[in-house]
Short mmCIF file of C-alpha atoms and ligand atoms in Angstrom, two decimals:
data_model
loop_
_atom_site.label_atom_id
_atom_site.label_comp_id
_atom_site.label_asym_id
_atom_site.label_seq_id
_atom_site.Cartn_x
_atom_site.Cartn_y
_atom_site.Cartn_z
CA MET A 1 231.97 127.19 268.99
CA PHE A 2 235.19 126.71 270.80
CA SER A 3 237.00 123.84 269.29
CA ASN A 4 239.39 121.51 270.91
CA ASP A 5 242.13 122.34 268.53
CA SER A 6 244.34 123.81 271.19
CA ARG A 7 244.13 120.81 273.39
CA GLY A 8 247.60 119.70 273.49
CA GLY A 9 250.11 118.13 275.61
CA GLY A 10 249.20 115.79 278.23
CA ARG A 11 245.50 116.10 278.23
CA ARG A 12 243.80 112.84 278.66
CA ALA A 13 241.06 111.55 276.49
CA VAL A 14 237.78 111.82 278.25
CA PRO A 15 234.83 109.70 277.36
CA ARG A 16 232.23 111.74 275.64
CA VAL A 17 228.64 111.47 276.54
CA GLY A 18 225.76 111.64 274.17
CA ALA A 19 224.02 114.90 273.66
CA ALA A 20 220.82 113.61 275.16
CA VAL A 21 221.04 115.74 278.23
CA GLY A 22 222.61 118.70 276.57
CA ALA A 23 219.48 120.75 276.56
CA LEU A 24 218.88 119.98 280.16
CA GLY A 25 222.37 120.95 281.07
CA LEU A 26 222.08 124.22 279.27
CA ALA A 27 218.81 125.01 280.94
CA ALA A 28 220.26 124.30 284.31
CA CYS A 29 223.27 126.41 283.55
CA LEU A 30 221.16 129.33 282.49
CA ALA A 31 219.32 128.95 285.73
CA GLY A 32 222.48 129.74 287.52
CA CYS A 33 225.48 127.61 286.97
CA GLY A 34 228.97 128.87 287.36
CA ALA A 35 229.54 132.39 288.36
CA GLY A 36 225.86 132.46 288.88
CA SER A 37 224.80 133.87 285.63
CA GLY A 38 224.73 131.38 282.84
CA HIS A 39 228.10 132.51 281.69
CA ALA A 40 229.01 129.09 280.45
CA ALA A 41 226.23 129.04 277.95
CA GLN A 42 227.03 132.55 276.90
CA ALA A 43 230.62 131.76 276.33
CA ARG A 44 229.83 128.65 274.42
CA ASN A 45 227.83 130.76 272.08
CA GLY A 46 230.54 133.28 271.80
CA GLN A 47 228.53 135.83 273.68
CA GLY A 48 230.13 135.44 277.01
CA GLY A 49 233.10 137.44 278.07
CA GLN A 50 233.05 140.73 276.33
CA ASP A 51 236.74 140.34 276.45
CA GLY A 52 236.70 137.49 274.03
CA SER A 53 237.25 134.93 276.69
CA VAL A 54 235.45 131.70 276.85
CA ALA A 55 233.24 130.11 279.40
CA LEU A 56 233.03 127.29 281.80
CA ALA A 57 233.57 123.70 282.39
CA PRO A 58 230.95 121.19 283.39
CA THR A 59 230.77 118.54 286.05
CA ARG A 60 228.26 116.61 288.04
CA GLU A 61 227.61 114.79 291.23
CA THR A 62 224.90 112.66 292.62
CA THR A 63 224.43 112.97 296.25
CA SER A 64 224.33 115.92 298.49
CA SER A 65 225.97 114.16 301.34
CA ALA A 66 229.12 116.07 301.80
CA PRO A 67 231.12 114.65 304.62
CA ARG A 68 232.89 117.25 306.62
CA PRO A 69 236.36 117.09 305.20
CA PRO A 70 239.28 116.00 307.19
CA ALA A 71 241.09 119.17 307.97
CA SER A 72 244.64 118.23 307.47
CA PRO A 73 246.99 115.56 308.52
CA THR A 74 248.30 117.53 311.46
CA PRO A 75 246.09 120.45 312.29
CA ALA A 76 247.04 120.74 315.89
CA ALA A 77 250.70 120.66 315.23
CA GLY A 78 250.39 123.47 312.84
CA ARG A 79 248.62 126.07 314.82
CA SER A 80 251.16 126.80 317.40
CA ALA A 81 253.91 128.62 315.77
CA GLY A 82 254.50 131.35 313.34
CA ALA A 83 256.24 128.75 311.28
CA LEU A 84 252.98 127.93 309.62
CA PRO A 85 253.17 128.97 305.99
CA LEU A 86 249.88 130.85 306.01
CA ALA A 87 250.13 132.49 309.42
CA GLY A 88 248.72 136.00 309.18
CA LYS A 89 247.08 135.36 305.81
CA VAL A 90 243.38 135.81 305.17
CA ILE A 91 241.65 133.78 302.49
CA VAL A 92 238.00 134.16 301.56
CA LEU A 93 236.21 131.17 300.08
CA ASP A 94 232.95 131.79 298.27
CA PRO A 95 230.87 128.63 297.88
CA GLY A 96 228.85 129.31 294.74
CA HIS A 97 225.07 129.64 295.09
CA ASN A 98 223.21 128.42 298.16
CA PRO A 99 221.49 125.08 298.77
CA THR A 100 218.12 126.75 299.38
CA ASN A 101 218.27 129.56 296.83
CA PHE A 102 215.56 127.77 294.86
CA GLU A 103 213.09 128.45 297.66
CA HIS A 104 213.68 132.19 297.44
CA THR A 105 213.42 133.07 293.79
CA ALA A 106 212.10 136.57 294.32
CA ALA A 107 215.00 137.45 296.58
CA ILE A 108 217.69 136.03 294.34
CA ASN A 109 216.19 137.47 291.17
CA ARG A 110 216.46 140.98 292.51
CA GLU A 111 219.06 142.83 290.48
CA VAL A 112 222.18 144.29 292.02
CA ASP A 113 224.89 146.63 290.79
CA VAL A 114 227.82 144.80 289.23
CA GLY A 115 229.69 147.90 288.16
CA ASN A 116 229.14 147.77 284.44
CA GLY A 117 225.48 146.85 284.72
CA ARG A 118 222.95 145.08 286.86
CA LYS A 119 222.51 141.35 287.32
CA GLU A 120 220.53 138.95 289.44
CA CYS A 121 221.48 138.84 293.10
CA ASP A 122 222.28 135.15 292.86
CA THR A 123 221.23 132.01 291.02
CA THR A 124 220.30 128.48 291.95
CA GLY A 125 223.22 126.73 290.32
CA THR A 126 223.14 123.54 288.31
CA GLU A 127 223.14 119.86 289.30
CA THR A 128 224.14 116.47 287.98
CA ASP A 129 221.70 114.37 286.02
CA ALA A 130 221.24 112.33 289.18
CA GLY A 131 220.36 115.42 291.17
CA TYR A 132 223.50 116.30 293.08
CA PRO A 133 223.26 120.09 293.42
CA GLU A 134 226.09 122.40 292.53
CA ALA A 135 225.45 124.30 295.76
CA SER A 136 226.13 121.13 297.76
CA TYR A 137 229.31 120.53 295.81
CA THR A 138 230.62 124.05 296.30
CA LEU A 139 229.98 123.98 300.03
CA ASP A 140 231.57 120.57 300.46
CA VAL A 141 234.72 121.53 298.60
CA SER A 142 234.89 124.85 300.43
CA HIS A 143 234.82 123.01 303.75
CA ARG A 144 237.60 120.74 302.62
CA VAL A 145 239.70 123.68 301.43
CA ARG A 146 239.06 125.55 304.64
CA GLY A 147 240.33 122.62 306.68
CA LEU A 148 243.53 122.43 304.70
CA LEU A 149 244.18 126.16 304.80
CA GLU A 150 243.46 126.52 308.49
CA ALA A 151 245.89 123.74 309.20
CA ARG A 152 248.50 125.83 307.43
CA GLY A 153 247.73 128.80 309.64
CA ALA A 154 245.40 130.86 307.47
CA LYS A 155 242.34 132.71 308.64
CA VAL A 156 239.55 131.49 306.36
CA VAL A 157 236.27 133.33 305.84
CA LEU A 158 233.35 131.75 304.02
CA THR A 159 230.83 134.00 302.31
CA GLN A 160 228.10 131.55 303.26
CA ASP A 161 228.13 128.29 305.13
CA GLY A 162 224.69 126.88 304.44
CA ASN A 163 223.54 128.98 307.34
CA ARG A 164 221.32 131.47 305.57
CA PRO A 165 218.21 130.93 303.44
CA TRP A 166 219.57 132.45 300.24
CA GLY A 167 222.49 134.29 298.77
CA PRO A 168 224.50 136.29 299.54
CA CYS A 169 224.08 138.39 296.43
CA VAL A 170 227.10 138.49 294.16
CA ASP A 171 228.01 142.03 295.17
CA GLU A 172 227.92 141.10 298.84
CA ARG A 173 230.06 138.05 298.13
CA ALA A 174 232.66 140.44 296.75
CA ARG A 175 232.31 142.85 299.66
CA ILE A 176 232.96 140.09 302.17
CA GLY A 177 236.37 139.53 300.60
CA ASN A 178 237.02 143.27 300.49
CA THR A 179 236.06 143.83 304.10
CA ALA A 180 238.23 140.93 305.21
CA HIS A 181 241.17 142.46 303.32
CA ALA A 182 241.71 139.02 301.90
CA ASP A 183 245.09 138.09 300.50
CA ALA A 184 243.14 135.99 298.02
CA ALA A 185 239.50 135.21 297.37
CA LEU A 186 238.08 132.29 295.44
CA SER A 187 234.58 131.55 294.25
CA ILE A 188 234.03 127.82 293.83
CA HIS A 189 231.62 126.48 291.21
CA ALA A 190 230.90 123.60 288.86
CA ASP A 191 229.37 124.11 285.45
CA GLY A 192 226.20 122.95 283.75
CA ALA A 193 227.29 122.74 280.13
CA PRO A 194 226.09 120.29 277.47
CA ALA A 195 226.83 116.67 278.27
CA ALA A 196 229.63 116.28 275.76
CA ASP A 197 231.66 119.10 277.30
CA TYR A 198 234.14 118.44 280.03
CA GLY A 199 237.05 119.84 281.97
CA PHE A 200 237.71 122.70 284.38
CA HIS A 201 238.67 126.32 284.01
CA VAL A 202 239.51 129.36 286.06
CA ILE A 203 238.06 132.83 285.47
CA ALA A 204 239.96 136.02 286.23
CA PRO A 205 238.57 139.57 286.21
CA LYS A 206 239.18 141.84 283.28
CA SER A 207 240.94 145.07 284.08
CA MET A 208 238.32 147.80 283.88
CA ARG A 209 236.74 150.74 285.60
CA SER A 210 233.01 151.11 285.26
CA GLY A 211 230.46 152.51 287.65
CA GLY A 212 231.23 151.15 291.09
CA ALA A 213 233.68 148.59 289.78
CA ASP A 214 237.40 149.14 289.45
CA THR A 215 239.46 146.03 288.89
CA ARG A 216 242.54 147.73 287.50
CA ALA A 217 244.58 147.10 290.63
CA ILE A 218 243.57 143.48 291.05
CA ALA A 219 243.54 142.26 287.46
CA ALA A 220 247.21 141.32 287.28
CA PRO A 221 247.47 139.59 290.65
CA SER A 222 244.16 137.86 290.01
CA TYR A 223 245.51 136.52 286.74
CA ARG A 224 248.54 135.19 288.58
CA LEU A 225 246.19 133.59 291.08
CA ALA A 226 244.26 132.04 288.18
CA THR A 227 247.29 130.50 286.53
CA THR A 228 248.60 129.26 289.85
CA LEU A 229 245.31 127.65 290.73
CA ARG A 230 245.07 126.12 287.30
CA SER A 231 248.43 124.43 287.69
CA HIS A 232 247.79 123.04 291.13
CA PHE A 233 244.22 121.96 290.44
CA ALA A 234 245.27 120.11 287.29
CA ALA A 235 248.15 118.44 289.09
CA ALA A 236 246.01 117.31 292.01
CA THR A 237 242.97 116.09 290.09
CA LYS A 238 244.28 115.22 286.61
CA GLU A 239 241.17 116.98 285.36
CA PRO A 240 241.77 118.37 281.86
CA TYR A 241 241.31 121.98 280.87
CA ALA A 242 237.81 122.68 279.65
CA ASP A 243 237.42 121.68 276.04
CA TYR A 244 234.51 123.98 275.25
CA LEU A 245 235.79 127.43 276.12
CA GLY A 246 238.92 129.39 276.81
CA GLY A 247 240.52 127.91 273.71
CA GLY A 248 241.50 124.89 275.74
CA THR A 249 243.71 126.95 278.03
CA GLY A 250 241.69 126.39 281.19
CA LEU A 251 241.57 130.16 281.62
CA MET A 252 239.15 132.95 280.88
CA VAL A 253 239.15 136.67 281.56
CA ARG A 254 235.71 138.21 281.98
CA ASP A 255 234.02 141.43 282.94
CA ASP A 256 230.46 140.18 283.35
CA LEU A 257 230.69 138.58 286.76
CA GLY A 258 229.65 140.79 289.65
CA GLY A 259 231.59 138.72 292.13
CA LEU A 260 234.79 139.64 290.30
CA ASN A 261 233.88 143.12 289.12
CA MET A 262 233.16 144.35 292.63
CA SER A 263 236.24 142.84 294.22
CA THR A 264 239.11 144.97 295.48
CA VAL A 265 241.23 141.98 296.46
CA PRO A 266 242.76 139.36 294.15
CA LYS A 267 239.92 137.04 293.24
CA VAL A 268 239.04 134.35 290.71
CA PHE A 269 236.37 131.76 290.03
CA ILE A 270 237.04 128.11 289.48
CA GLU A 271 234.60 125.94 287.55
CA CYS A 272 235.74 122.53 288.68
CA GLY A 273 234.11 120.49 285.92
CA ASN A 274 230.84 119.92 284.08
CA MET A 275 228.13 118.44 286.27
CA ARG A 276 226.26 117.35 283.13
CA ASN A 277 229.14 115.33 281.73
CA ALA A 278 229.22 111.69 282.81
CA HIS A 279 232.96 111.56 283.32
CA ASP A 280 233.16 114.81 285.25
CA ALA A 281 230.06 113.93 287.25
CA LYS A 282 231.64 110.73 288.41
CA ALA A 283 234.57 112.72 289.73
CA LEU A 284 232.56 115.52 291.27
CA THR A 285 230.32 113.11 293.15
CA ASP A 286 233.25 111.20 294.57
CA PRO A 287 234.32 112.44 298.02
CA ALA A 288 237.86 111.20 297.40
CA TRP A 289 238.07 113.26 294.21
CA ARG A 290 236.66 116.27 296.00
CA GLN A 291 239.45 115.96 298.54
CA LYS A 292 241.96 115.97 295.69
CA ALA A 293 240.24 119.01 294.27
CA ALA A 294 240.40 120.72 297.64
CA ARG A 295 244.07 119.95 297.95
CA GLY A 296 244.77 121.35 294.51
CA ILE A 297 242.85 124.50 295.38
CA ALA A 298 244.51 124.85 298.77
CA ASP A 299 247.94 124.32 297.25
CA GLY A 300 247.25 126.92 294.58
CA LEU A 301 246.05 129.47 297.11
CA THR A 302 249.03 128.73 299.34
CA ALA A 303 251.49 129.17 296.49
CA PHE A 304 249.88 132.46 295.51
CA VAL A 305 249.68 134.09 298.92
CA THR A 306 253.17 132.99 299.89
CA GLY A 307 254.64 134.23 296.65
CA SER A 308 255.83 130.83 295.61
CA SER A 309 253.56 130.50 292.60
CA ARG A 310 254.79 128.22 289.95
ZN1 ZN B 1 227.88 128.08 289.75
#
């Protein structure tokens, strides 16, 4: 229901794909794409963010081989001195889903407290038409971002590193950022929207207090983090803002994501593209594009935590 009417300046035309795989994409998304709760589909139907925000962007990839990303041009040089821009900073990266969640459906279907309700512990995530899983994408990009941030002096904590059978649950993903006293936390996803939809977007938490959730203190800085990430990600990848939600702004504010609701540190989600869209899938499955994506993300996080957001 979200039209493209606000797509303006500078957004490139993206080849549209037929709707043949739309149903598939939606099903996959409902099974756990972005934010781990089918939020994209909800938003597309206008039922997503209770705040009136819109949902996610789709992308796809084809192979799960995710080469360990080159850290940075000069990692060694950077670690020695306090001159590193991110020295003393802690950044938590949350690779969405888990590559083997699908083998543990009972565990991930267990509901957990998300402040204003209860939701599934975690979801399986989506995949490209060719079978590249979202969980492989999120882990690969997280590794690339980690390398870049560590080279700039940051301490980087991953919520999962493919080293556990399932999860963590969304509330635990938030707690990991809280416990680390992260200067910024980012959950990395790719969407599973209908094939014709494309583009990326960033999701910030809505300011609210409900049950065990209280995002009032982090809503404003998280929004700044969202806009900063949006700028840097767009600049690095040339990926357009999602055309199917958020009014074409590339931004949403939501209160239905446990990973945001339960956070006490500035945190956002990024949906890097639509895995079910042919154009986005080509990008998401390309290691060179993923490195660009990682650089955009790392640059956005760096600008935010150093106070040099643009
Ligand atoms: Zn996801």
